Amino acid sequence: AAPVYSAGNLTTNPLPGVPTNVANYYNRAYFTFGNKLFYSDSLSPLVATNAGQSLTVGDNTPITAVSGLPIITTSSGNVAALVAFKAASIWQVTGDASITNSLSLNYITLTTGCIAPRSVIPTSFGLAFIGIAGPFYLSGAGYVYPINNGLSGGAPSDLQAPFQNTTSPTR
């Protein structure tokens, strides 16, 4: 009748430290710690049965945020992905470990990332987020676009200009 809240580590194979983010994908909890995505057992968010239940995401820079994203394909309609943001890159997790050879990690972009973890917002057109150069969105088709007012004609928009000379880009 009431939700159960608990604090603790994963059982069987604990996390190496306190995770910075958690997201639900494929009925598993995905925890971030440094540049790794650790995932729990299906339908058991506090249990990791196997020691190898993790993915290493790109280089040694930490993952700043994770979020689910519906993605569009031409042949099978809408499916889902988990998006892992780093400061200068975006990565996509698809599939599941319980389906043979379907868990996959691919980069979306290696030049744009998210610097503000709480700025990732699911919208009707994709995921909106704040990058080092301003506000962006990641579409359901996997394209990264700057958010602008549409009046700049290719020049940096008034929405991106405040980010160009910032001294503390995470604020």
PDB file of N, CA, C and O in Angstrom, residues 62-132:
ATOM      1  N   PRO A  62      33.831  11.226 -15.846  1.00  0.00           N
ATOM      2  CA  PRO A  62      32.630  10.659 -15.224  1.00  0.00           C
ATOM      3  C   PRO A  62      31.360  10.904 -16.026  1.00  0.00           C
ATOM      4  O   PRO A  62      31.257  11.870 -16.788  1.00  0.00           O
ATOM      5  N   ILE A  63      30.407  10.042 -15.827  1.00  0.00           N
ATOM      6  CA  ILE A  63      29.069  10.203 -16.397  1.00  0.00           C
ATOM      7  C   ILE A  63      28.356  11.269 -15.567  1.00  0.00           C
ATOM      8  O   ILE A  63      28.350  11.196 -14.340  1.00  0.00           O
ATOM      9  N   THR A  64      27.789  12.270 -16.231  1.00  0.00           N
ATOM     10  CA  THR A  64      27.131  13.352 -15.500  1.00  0.00           C
ATOM     11  C   THR A  64      25.638  13.120 -15.310  1.00  0.00           C
ATOM     12  O   THR A  64      25.065  13.597 -14.339  1.00  0.00           O
ATOM     13  N   ALA A  65      24.989  12.402 -16.236  1.00  0.00           N
ATOM     14  CA  ALA A  65      23.544  12.187 -16.134  1.00  0.00           C
ATOM     15  C   ALA A  65      23.144  10.984 -16.970  1.00  0.00           C
ATOM     16  O   ALA A  65      23.836  10.621 -17.932  1.00  0.00           O
ATOM     17  N   VAL A  66      22.030  10.363 -16.614  1.00  0.00           N
ATOM     18  CA  VAL A  66      21.436   9.290 -17.412  1.00  0.00           C
ATOM     19  C   VAL A  66      19.934   9.542 -17.507  1.00  0.00           C
ATOM     20  O   VAL A  66      19.322  10.065 -16.587  1.00  0.00           O
ATOM     21  N   SER A  67      19.362   9.159 -18.636  1.00  0.00           N
ATOM     22  CA  SER A  67      17.933   9.340 -18.837  1.00  0.00           C
ATOM     23  C   SER A  67      17.451   8.394 -19.921  1.00  0.00           C
ATOM     24  O   SER A  67      18.204   8.057 -20.830  1.00  0.00           O
ATOM     25  N   GLY A  68      16.208   7.998 -19.835  1.00  0.00           N
ATOM     26  CA  GLY A  68      15.606   7.172 -20.871  1.00  0.00           C
ATOM     27  C   GLY A  68      15.192   8.019 -22.052  1.00  0.00           C
ATOM     28  O   GLY A  68      14.876   9.196 -21.916  1.00  0.00           O
ATOM     29  N   LEU A  69      15.218   7.427 -23.243  1.00  0.00           N
ATOM     30  CA  LEU A  69      14.818   8.126 -24.465  1.00  0.00           C
ATOM     31  C   LEU A  69      14.143   7.147 -25.403  1.00  0.00           C
ATOM     32  O   LEU A  69      14.733   6.116 -25.744  1.00  0.00           O
ATOM     33  N   PRO A  70      12.906   7.442 -25.828  1.00  0.00           N
ATOM     34  CA  PRO A  70      12.332   6.623 -26.891  1.00  0.00           C
ATOM     35  C   PRO A  70      13.034   6.956 -28.193  1.00  0.00           C
ATOM     36  O   PRO A  70      13.296   8.120 -28.472  1.00  0.00           O
ATOM     37  N   ILE A  71      13.409   5.940 -28.957  1.00  0.00           N
ATOM     38  CA  ILE A  71      14.072   6.186 -30.239  1.00  0.00           C
ATOM     39  C   ILE A  71      13.194   5.657 -31.363  1.00  0.00           C
ATOM     40  O   ILE A  71      12.420   4.726 -31.181  1.00  0.00           O
ATOM     41  N   ILE A  72      13.312   6.266 -32.518  1.00  0.00           N
ATOM     42  CA  ILE A  72      12.469   5.960 -33.662  1.00  0.00           C
ATOM     43  C   ILE A  72      13.284   5.182 -34.681  1.00  0.00           C
ATOM     44  O   ILE A  72      14.398   5.580 -35.018  1.00  0.00           O
ATOM     45  N   THR A  73      12.738   4.069 -35.150  1.00  0.00           N
ATOM     46  CA  THR A  73      13.375   3.330 -36.233  1.00  0.00           C
ATOM     47  C   THR A  73      12.418   3.248 -37.404  1.00  0.00           C
ATOM     48  O   THR A  73      11.197   3.338 -37.239  1.00  0.00           O
ATOM     49  N   THR A  74      12.940   3.062 -38.597  1.00  0.00           N
ATOM     50  CA  THR A  74      12.078   3.002 -39.772  1.00  0.00           C
ATOM     51  C   THR A  74      11.397   1.656 -39.910  1.00  0.00           C
ATOM     52  O   THR A  74      10.350   1.549 -40.521  1.00  0.00           O
ATOM     53  N   SER A  75      11.984   0.596 -39.321  1.00  0.00           N
ATOM     54  CA  SER A  75      11.417  -0.730 -39.517  1.00  0.00           C
ATOM     55  C   SER A  75      10.588  -1.242 -38.349  1.00  0.00           C
ATOM     56  O   SER A  75       9.642  -1.983 -38.544  1.00  0.00           O
ATOM     57  N   SER A  76      10.931  -0.869 -37.119  1.00  0.00           N
ATOM     58  CA  SER A  76      10.208  -1.471 -35.992  1.00  0.00           C
ATOM     59  C   SER A  76       9.511  -0.454 -35.099  1.00  0.00           C
ATOM     60  O   SER A  76       9.128  -0.768 -33.991  1.00  0.00           O
ATOM     61  N   GLY A  77       9.365   0.791 -35.547  1.00  0.00           N
ATOM     62  CA  GLY A  77       8.639   1.781 -34.766  1.00  0.00           C
ATOM     63  C   GLY A  77       9.441   2.290 -33.589  1.00  0.00           C
ATOM     64  O   GLY A  77      10.664   2.369 -33.633  1.00  0.00           O
ATOM     65  N   ASN A  78       8.753   2.631 -32.534  1.00  0.00           N
ATOM     66  CA  ASN A  78       9.404   3.200 -31.354  1.00  0.00           C
ATOM     67  C   ASN A  78       9.941   2.108 -30.445  1.00  0.00           C
ATOM     68  O   ASN A  78       9.241   1.169 -30.091  1.00  0.00           O
ATOM     69  N   VAL A  79      11.187   2.237 -30.063  1.00  0.00           N
ATOM     70  CA  VAL A  79      11.828   1.387 -29.079  1.00  0.00           C
ATOM     71  C   VAL A  79      12.479   2.324 -28.061  1.00  0.00           C
ATOM     72  O   VAL A  79      12.366   3.530 -28.173  1.00  0.00           O
ATOM     73  N   ALA A  80      13.162   1.789 -27.079  1.00  0.00           N
ATOM     74  CA  ALA A  80      13.719   2.651 -26.041  1.00  0.00           C
ATOM     75  C   ALA A  80      15.225   2.512 -25.947  1.00  0.00           C
ATOM     76  O   ALA A  80      15.807   1.533 -26.387  1.00  0.00           O
ATOM     77  N   ALA A  81      15.844   3.509 -25.324  1.00  0.00           N
ATOM     78  CA  ALA A  81      17.283   3.508 -25.076  1.00  0.00           C
ATOM     79  C   ALA A  81      17.542   4.227 -23.764  1.00  0.00           C
ATOM     80  O   ALA A  81      16.718   5.014 -23.304  1.00  0.00           O
ATOM     81  N   LEU A  82      18.679   3.953 -23.182  1.00  0.00           N
ATOM     82  CA  LEU A  82      19.155   4.691 -22.026  1.00  0.00           C
ATOM     83  C   LEU A  82      20.295   5.569 -22.511  1.00  0.00           C
ATOM     84  O   LEU A  82      21.215   5.086 -23.169  1.00  0.00           O
ATOM     85  N   VAL A  83      20.227   6.854 -22.224  1.00  0.00           N
ATOM     86  CA  VAL A  83      21.245   7.792 -22.682  1.00  0.00           C
ATOM     87  C   VAL A  83      22.128   8.165 -21.501  1.00  0.00           C
ATOM     88  O   VAL A  83      21.635   8.560 -20.447  1.00  0.00           O
ATOM     89  N   ALA A  84      23.443   8.019 -21.686  1.00  0.00           N
ATOM     90  CA  ALA A  84      24.423   8.396 -20.670  1.00  0.00           C
ATOM     91  C   ALA A  84      25.157   9.638 -21.176  1.00  0.00           C
ATOM     92  O   ALA A  84      25.762   9.622 -22.244  1.00  0.00           O
ATOM     93  N   PHE A  85      25.074  10.716 -20.401  1.00  0.00           N
ATOM     94  CA  PHE A  85      25.725  11.970 -20.755  1.00  0.00           C
ATOM     95  C   PHE A  85      27.043  12.100 -20.006  1.00  0.00           C
ATOM     96  O   PHE A  85      27.123  11.807 -18.815  1.00  0.00           O
ATOM     97  N   LYS A  86      28.061  12.549 -20.707  1.00  0.00           N
ATOM     98  CA  LYS A  86      29.323  12.951 -20.105  1.00  0.00           C
ATOM     99  C   LYS A  86      29.502  14.419 -20.464  1.00  0.00           C
ATOM    100  O   LYS A  86      28.707  14.974 -21.228  1.00  0.00           O
ATOM    101  N   ALA A  87      30.526  15.070 -19.938  1.00  0.00           N
ATOM    102  CA  ALA A  87      30.697  16.502 -20.199  1.00  0.00           C
ATOM    103  C   ALA A  87      30.900  16.808 -21.676  1.00  0.00           C
ATOM    104  O   ALA A  87      30.470  17.855 -22.158  1.00  0.00           O
ATOM    105  N   ALA A  88      31.543  15.909 -22.426  1.00  0.00           N
ATOM    106  CA  ALA A  88      31.831  16.180 -23.836  1.00  0.00           C
ATOM    107  C   ALA A  88      31.390  15.054 -24.759  1.00  0.00           C
ATOM    108  O   ALA A  88      31.862  14.970 -25.891  1.00  0.00           O
ATOM    109  N   SER A  89      30.493  14.184 -24.332  1.00  0.00           N
ATOM    110  CA  SER A  89      30.011  13.116 -25.209  1.00  0.00           C
ATOM    111  C   SER A  89      28.669  12.590 -24.717  1.00  0.00           C
ATOM    112  O   SER A  89      28.294  12.796 -23.565  1.00  0.00           O
ATOM    113  N   ILE A  90      27.976  11.912 -25.623  1.00  0.00           N
ATOM    114  CA  ILE A  90      26.687  11.302 -25.308  1.00  0.00           C
ATOM    115  C   ILE A  90      26.726   9.864 -25.810  1.00  0.00           C
ATOM    116  O   ILE A  90      27.130   9.600 -26.946  1.00  0.00           O
ATOM    117  N   TRP A  91      26.295   8.935 -24.943  1.00  0.00           N
ATOM    118  CA  TRP A  91      26.328   7.509 -25.258  1.00  0.00           C
ATOM    119  C   TRP A  91      24.930   6.919 -25.116  1.00  0.00           C
ATOM    120  O   TRP A  91      24.123   7.393 -24.331  1.00  0.00           O
ATOM    121  N   GLN A  92      24.674   5.853 -25.860  1.00  0.00           N
ATOM    122  CA  GLN A  92      23.367   5.220 -25.880  1.00  0.00           C
ATOM    123  C   GLN A  92      23.486   3.742 -25.554  1.00  0.00           C
ATOM    124  O   GLN A  92      24.299   3.032 -26.146  1.00  0.00           O
ATOM    125  N   VAL A  93      22.661   3.276 -24.618  1.00  0.00           N
ATOM    126  CA  VAL A  93      22.586   1.860 -24.267  1.00  0.00           C
ATOM    127  C   VAL A  93      21.264   1.329 -24.809  1.00  0.00           C
ATOM    128  O   VAL A  93      20.209   1.911 -24.562  1.00  0.00           O
ATOM    129  N   THR A  94      21.334   0.246 -25.569  1.00  0.00           N
ATOM    130  CA  THR A  94      20.128  -0.412 -26.061  1.00  0.00           C
ATOM    131  C   THR A  94      20.200  -1.888 -25.733  1.00  0.00           C
ATOM    132  O   THR A  94      21.269  -2.424 -25.456  1.00  0.00           O
ATOM    133  N   GLY A  95      19.065  -2.558 -25.784  1.00  0.00           N
ATOM    134  CA  GLY A  95      19.010  -3.990 -25.516  1.00  0.00           C
ATOM    135  C   GLY A  95      19.034  -4.302 -24.035  1.00  0.00           C
ATOM    136  O   GLY A  95      18.887  -3.431 -23.185  1.00  0.00           O
ATOM    137  N   ASP A  96      19.245  -5.582 -23.720  1.00  0.00           N
ATOM    138  CA  ASP A  96      19.259  -6.034 -22.329  1.00  0.00           C
ATOM    139  C   ASP A  96      20.206  -7.215 -22.189  1.00  0.00           C
ATOM    140  O   ASP A  96      20.369  -8.007 -23.121  1.00  0.00           O
ATOM    141  N   ALA A  97      20.788  -7.349 -21.018  1.00  0.00           N
ATOM    142  CA  ALA A  97      21.747  -8.423 -20.764  1.00  0.00           C
ATOM    143  C   ALA A  97      21.100  -9.799 -20.772  1.00  0.00           C
ATOM    144  O   ALA A  97      21.763 -10.804 -21.036  1.00  0.00           O
ATOM    145  N   SER A  98      19.803  -9.880 -20.493  1.00  0.00           N
ATOM    146  CA  SER A  98      19.151 -11.190 -20.459  1.00  0.00           C
ATOM    147  C   SER A  98      18.812 -11.712 -21.855  1.00  0.00           C
ATOM    148  O   SER A  98      18.498 -12.877 -22.020  1.00  0.00           O
ATOM    149  N   ILE A  99      18.866 -10.846 -22.862  1.00  0.00           N
ATOM    150  CA  ILE A  99      18.640 -11.262 -24.244  1.00  0.00           C
ATOM    151  C   ILE A  99      20.014 -11.423 -24.881  1.00  0.00           C
ATOM    152  O   ILE A  99      20.794 -10.481 -24.939  1.00  0.00           O
ATOM    153  N   THR A 100      20.334 -12.600 -25.350  1.00  0.00           N
ATOM    154  CA  THR A 100      21.669 -12.931 -25.836  1.00  0.00           C
ATOM    155  C   THR A 100      22.189 -11.911 -26.839  1.00  0.00           C
ATOM    156  O   THR A 100      21.558 -11.640 -27.854  1.00  0.00           O
ATOM    157  N   ASN A 101      23.352 -11.352 -26.526  1.00  0.00           N
ATOM    158  CA  ASN A 101      24.069 -10.409 -27.384  1.00  0.00           C
ATOM    159  C   ASN A 101      23.273  -9.164 -27.783  1.00  0.00           C
ATOM    160  O   ASN A 101      23.529  -8.585 -28.827  1.00  0.00           O
ATOM    161  N   SER A 102      22.296  -8.748 -26.978  1.00  0.00           N
ATOM    162  CA  SER A 102      21.548  -7.561 -27.374  1.00  0.00           C
ATOM    163  C   SER A 102      21.936  -6.311 -26.604  1.00  0.00           C
ATOM    164  O   SER A 102      21.604  -5.216 -27.027  1.00  0.00           O
ATOM    165  N   LEU A 103      22.644  -6.433 -25.461  1.00  0.00           N
ATOM    166  CA  LEU A 103      23.072  -5.251 -24.719  1.00  0.00           C
ATOM    167  C   LEU A 103      24.174  -4.559 -25.509  1.00  0.00           C
ATOM    168  O   LEU A 103      25.200  -5.156 -25.832  1.00  0.00           O
ATOM    169  N   SER A 104      23.949  -3.287 -25.848  1.00  0.00           N
ATOM    170  CA  SER A 104      24.872  -2.585 -26.729  1.00  0.00           C
ATOM    171  C   SER A 104      25.118  -1.171 -26.218  1.00  0.00           C
ATOM    172  O   SER A 104      24.200  -0.509 -25.738  1.00  0.00           O
ATOM    173  N   LEU A 105      26.357  -0.709 -26.330  1.00  0.00           N
ATOM    174  CA  LEU A 105      26.745   0.650 -25.961  1.00  0.00           C
ATOM    175  C   LEU A 105      27.350   1.317 -27.182  1.00  0.00           C
ATOM    176  O   LEU A 105      28.321   0.816 -27.753  1.00  0.00           O
ATOM    177  N   ASN A 106      26.778   2.435 -27.610  1.00  0.00           N
ATOM    178  CA  ASN A 106      27.260   3.159 -28.789  1.00  0.00           C
ATOM    179  C   ASN A 106      27.297   4.649 -28.485  1.00  0.00           C
ATOM    180  O   ASN A 106      26.465   5.148 -27.734  1.00  0.00           O
ATOM    181  N   TYR A 107      28.240   5.353 -29.105  1.00  0.00           N
ATOM    182  CA  TYR A 107      28.262   6.795 -28.909  1.00  0.00           C
ATOM    183  C   TYR A 107      27.292   7.457 -29.871  1.00  0.00           C
ATOM    184  O   TYR A 107      27.080   7.003 -30.990  1.00  0.00           O
ATOM    185  N   ILE A 108      26.691   8.538 -29.412  1.00  0.00           N
ATOM    186  CA  ILE A 108      25.843   9.367 -30.269  1.00  0.00           C
ATOM    187  C   ILE A 108      26.669  10.522 -30.809  1.00  0.00           C
ATOM    188  O   ILE A 108      26.643  10.823 -31.980  1.00  0.00           O
ATOM    189  N   THR A 109      27.412  11.182 -29.923  1.00  0.00           N
ATOM    190  CA  THR A 109      28.316  12.249 -30.332  1.00  0.00           C
ATOM    191  C   THR A 109      29.495  12.287 -29.375  1.00  0.00           C
ATOM    192  O   THR A 109      29.350  12.013 -28.190  1.00  0.00           O
ATOM    193  N   LEU A 110      30.653  12.620 -29.897  1.00  0.00           N
ATOM    194  CA  LEU A 110      31.850  12.744 -29.081  1.00  0.00           C
ATOM    195  C   LEU A 110      32.289  14.205 -28.955  1.00  0.00           C
ATOM    196  O   LEU A 110      33.390  14.490 -28.507  1.00  0.00           O
ATOM    197  N   THR A 111      31.417  15.140 -29.354  1.00  0.00           N
ATOM    198  CA  THR A 111      31.760  16.553 -29.298  1.00  0.00           C
ATOM    199  C   THR A 111      30.818  17.389 -28.448  1.00  0.00           C
ATOM    200  O   THR A 111      31.141  18.506 -28.103  1.00  0.00           O
ATOM    201  N   THR A 112      29.659  16.889 -28.122  1.00  0.00           N
ATOM    202  CA  THR A 112      28.678  17.614 -27.310  1.00  0.00           C
ATOM    203  C   THR A 112      28.257  16.729 -26.162  1.00  0.00           C
ATOM    204  O   THR A 112      28.015  15.542 -26.344  1.00  0.00           O
ATOM    205  N   GLY A 113      28.159  17.312 -24.979  1.00  0.00           N
ATOM    206  CA  GLY A 113      27.725  16.554 -23.817  1.00  0.00           C
ATOM    207  C   GLY A 113      26.905  17.419 -22.889  1.00  0.00           C
ATOM    208  O   GLY A 113      26.521  18.542 -23.231  1.00  0.00           O
ATOM    209  N   CYS A 114      26.653  16.910 -21.710  1.00  0.00           N
ATOM    210  CA  CYS A 114      25.855  17.608 -20.710  1.00  0.00           C
ATOM    211  C   CYS A 114      26.728  17.922 -19.500  1.00  0.00           C
ATOM    212  O   CYS A 114      27.349  17.027 -18.938  1.00  0.00           O
ATOM    213  N   ILE A 115      26.763  19.189 -19.107  1.00  0.00           N
ATOM    214  CA  ILE A 115      27.575  19.591 -17.972  1.00  0.00           C
ATOM    215  C   ILE A 115      26.753  19.795 -16.706  1.00  0.00           C
ATOM    216  O   ILE A 115      27.306  19.935 -15.631  1.00  0.00           O
ATOM    217  N   ALA A 116      25.441  19.820 -16.837  1.00  0.00           N
ATOM    218  CA  ALA A 116      24.557  20.081 -15.703  1.00  0.00           C
ATOM    219  C   ALA A 116      23.594  18.916 -15.530  1.00  0.00           C
ATOM    220  O   ALA A 116      22.622  18.801 -16.270  1.00  0.00           O
ATOM    221  N   PRO A 117      23.852  18.022 -14.579  1.00  0.00           N
ATOM    222  CA  PRO A 117      23.062  16.795 -14.456  1.00  0.00           C
ATOM    223  C   PRO A 117      21.559  17.007 -14.316  1.00  0.00           C
ATOM    224  O   PRO A 117      20.773  16.257 -14.865  1.00  0.00           O
ATOM    225  N   ARG A 118      21.157  18.042 -13.612  1.00  0.00           N
ATOM    226  CA  ARG A 118      19.721  18.253 -13.405  1.00  0.00           C
ATOM    227  C   ARG A 118      19.059  19.014 -14.540  1.00  0.00           C
ATOM    228  O   ARG A 118      17.891  19.358 -14.466  1.00  0.00           O
ATOM    229  N   SER A 119      19.789  19.260 -15.622  1.00  0.00           N
ATOM    230  CA  SER A 119      19.206  19.969 -16.760  1.00  0.00           C
ATOM    231  C   SER A 119      18.583  19.022 -17.782  1.00  0.00           C
ATOM    232  O   SER A 119      17.919  19.478 -18.707  1.00  0.00           O
ATOM    233  N   VAL A 120      18.769  17.726 -17.651  1.00  0.00           N
ATOM    234  CA  VAL A 120      18.230  16.766 -18.626  1.00  0.00           C
ATOM    235  C   VAL A 120      16.725  16.630 -18.398  1.00  0.00           C
ATOM    236  O   VAL A 120      16.282  16.210 -17.327  1.00  0.00           O
ATOM    237  N   ILE A 121      15.949  17.007 -19.417  1.00  0.00           N
ATOM    238  CA  ILE A 121      14.497  17.028 -19.319  1.00  0.00           C
ATOM    239  C   ILE A 121      13.892  16.264 -20.495  1.00  0.00           C
ATOM    240  O   ILE A 121      14.136  16.619 -21.651  1.00  0.00           O
ATOM    241  N   PRO A 122      13.091  15.215 -20.234  1.00  0.00           N
ATOM    242  CA  PRO A 122      12.367  14.569 -21.336  1.00  0.00           C
ATOM    243  C   PRO A 122      11.277  15.504 -21.866  1.00  0.00           C
ATOM    244  O   PRO A 122      10.554  16.114 -21.087  1.00  0.00           O
ATOM    245  N   THR A 123      11.209  15.645 -23.171  1.00  0.00           N
ATOM    246  CA  THR A 123      10.198  16.486 -23.800  1.00  0.00           C
ATOM    247  C   THR A 123       9.520  15.697 -24.907  1.00  0.00           C
ATOM    248  O   THR A 123       9.903  14.568 -25.210  1.00  0.00           O
ATOM    249  N   SER A 124       8.552  16.311 -25.553  1.00  0.00           N
ATOM    250  CA  SER A 124       7.863  15.639 -26.656  1.00  0.00           C
ATOM    251  C   SER A 124       8.752  15.503 -27.884  1.00  0.00           C
ATOM    252  O   SER A 124       8.476  14.713 -28.769  1.00  0.00           O
ATOM    253  N   PHE A 125       9.836  16.272 -27.970  1.00  0.00           N
ATOM    254  CA  PHE A 125      10.728  16.198 -29.130  1.00  0.00           C
ATOM    255  C   PHE A 125      12.058  15.526 -28.820  1.00  0.00           C
ATOM    256  O   PHE A 125      12.935  15.480 -29.650  1.00  0.00           O
ATOM    257  N   GLY A 126      12.243  15.004 -27.613  1.00  0.00           N
ATOM    258  CA  GLY A 126      13.489  14.326 -27.238  1.00  0.00           C
ATOM    259  C   GLY A 126      13.929  14.744 -25.850  1.00  0.00           C
ATOM    260  O   GLY A 126      13.113  15.121 -25.016  1.00  0.00           O
ATOM    261  N   LEU A 127      15.229  14.694 -25.616  1.00  0.00           N
ATOM    262  CA  LEU A 127      15.790  15.100 -24.326  1.00  0.00           C
ATOM    263  C   LEU A 127      16.435  16.470 -24.471  1.00  0.00           C
ATOM    264  O   LEU A 127      17.335  16.651 -25.290  1.00  0.00           O
ATOM    265  N   ALA A 128      15.990  17.432 -23.674  1.00  0.00           N
ATOM    266  CA  ALA A 128      16.627  18.744 -23.637  1.00  0.00           C
ATOM    267  C   ALA A 128      17.683  18.714 -22.543  1.00  0.00           C
ATOM    268  O   ALA A 128      17.505  18.072 -21.510  1.00  0.00           O
ATOM    269  N   PHE A 129      18.810  19.406 -22.765  1.00  0.00           N
ATOM    270  CA  PHE A 129      19.887  19.431 -21.778  1.00  0.00           C
ATOM    271  C   PHE A 129      20.775  20.640 -22.003  1.00  0.00           C
ATOM    272  O   PHE A 129      20.713  21.289 -23.044  1.00  0.00           O
ATOM    273  N   ILE A 130      21.594  20.945 -21.003  1.00  0.00           N
ATOM    274  CA  ILE A 130      22.535  22.056 -21.097  1.00  0.00           C
ATOM    275  C   ILE A 130      23.924  21.498 -21.381  1.00  0.00           C
ATOM    276  O   ILE A 130      24.439  20.673 -20.625  1.00  0.00           O
ATOM    277  N   GLY A 131      24.516  21.946 -22.462  1.00  0.00           N
ATOM    278  CA  GLY A 131      25.883  21.586 -22.823  1.00  0.00           C
ATOM    279  C   GLY A 131      26.814  22.757 -22.560  1.00  0.00           C
ATOM    280  O   GLY A 131      26.377  23.830 -22.138  1.00  0.00           O
ATOM    281  N   ILE A 132      28.086  22.576 -22.840  1.00  0.00           N
ATOM    282  CA  ILE A 132      29.064  23.627 -22.603  1.00  0.00           C
ATOM    283  C   ILE A 132      28.808  24.847 -23.487  1.00  0.00           C
ATOM    284  O   ILE A 132      29.128  25.977 -23.117  1.00  0.00           O
TER     285      ILE A 132
END
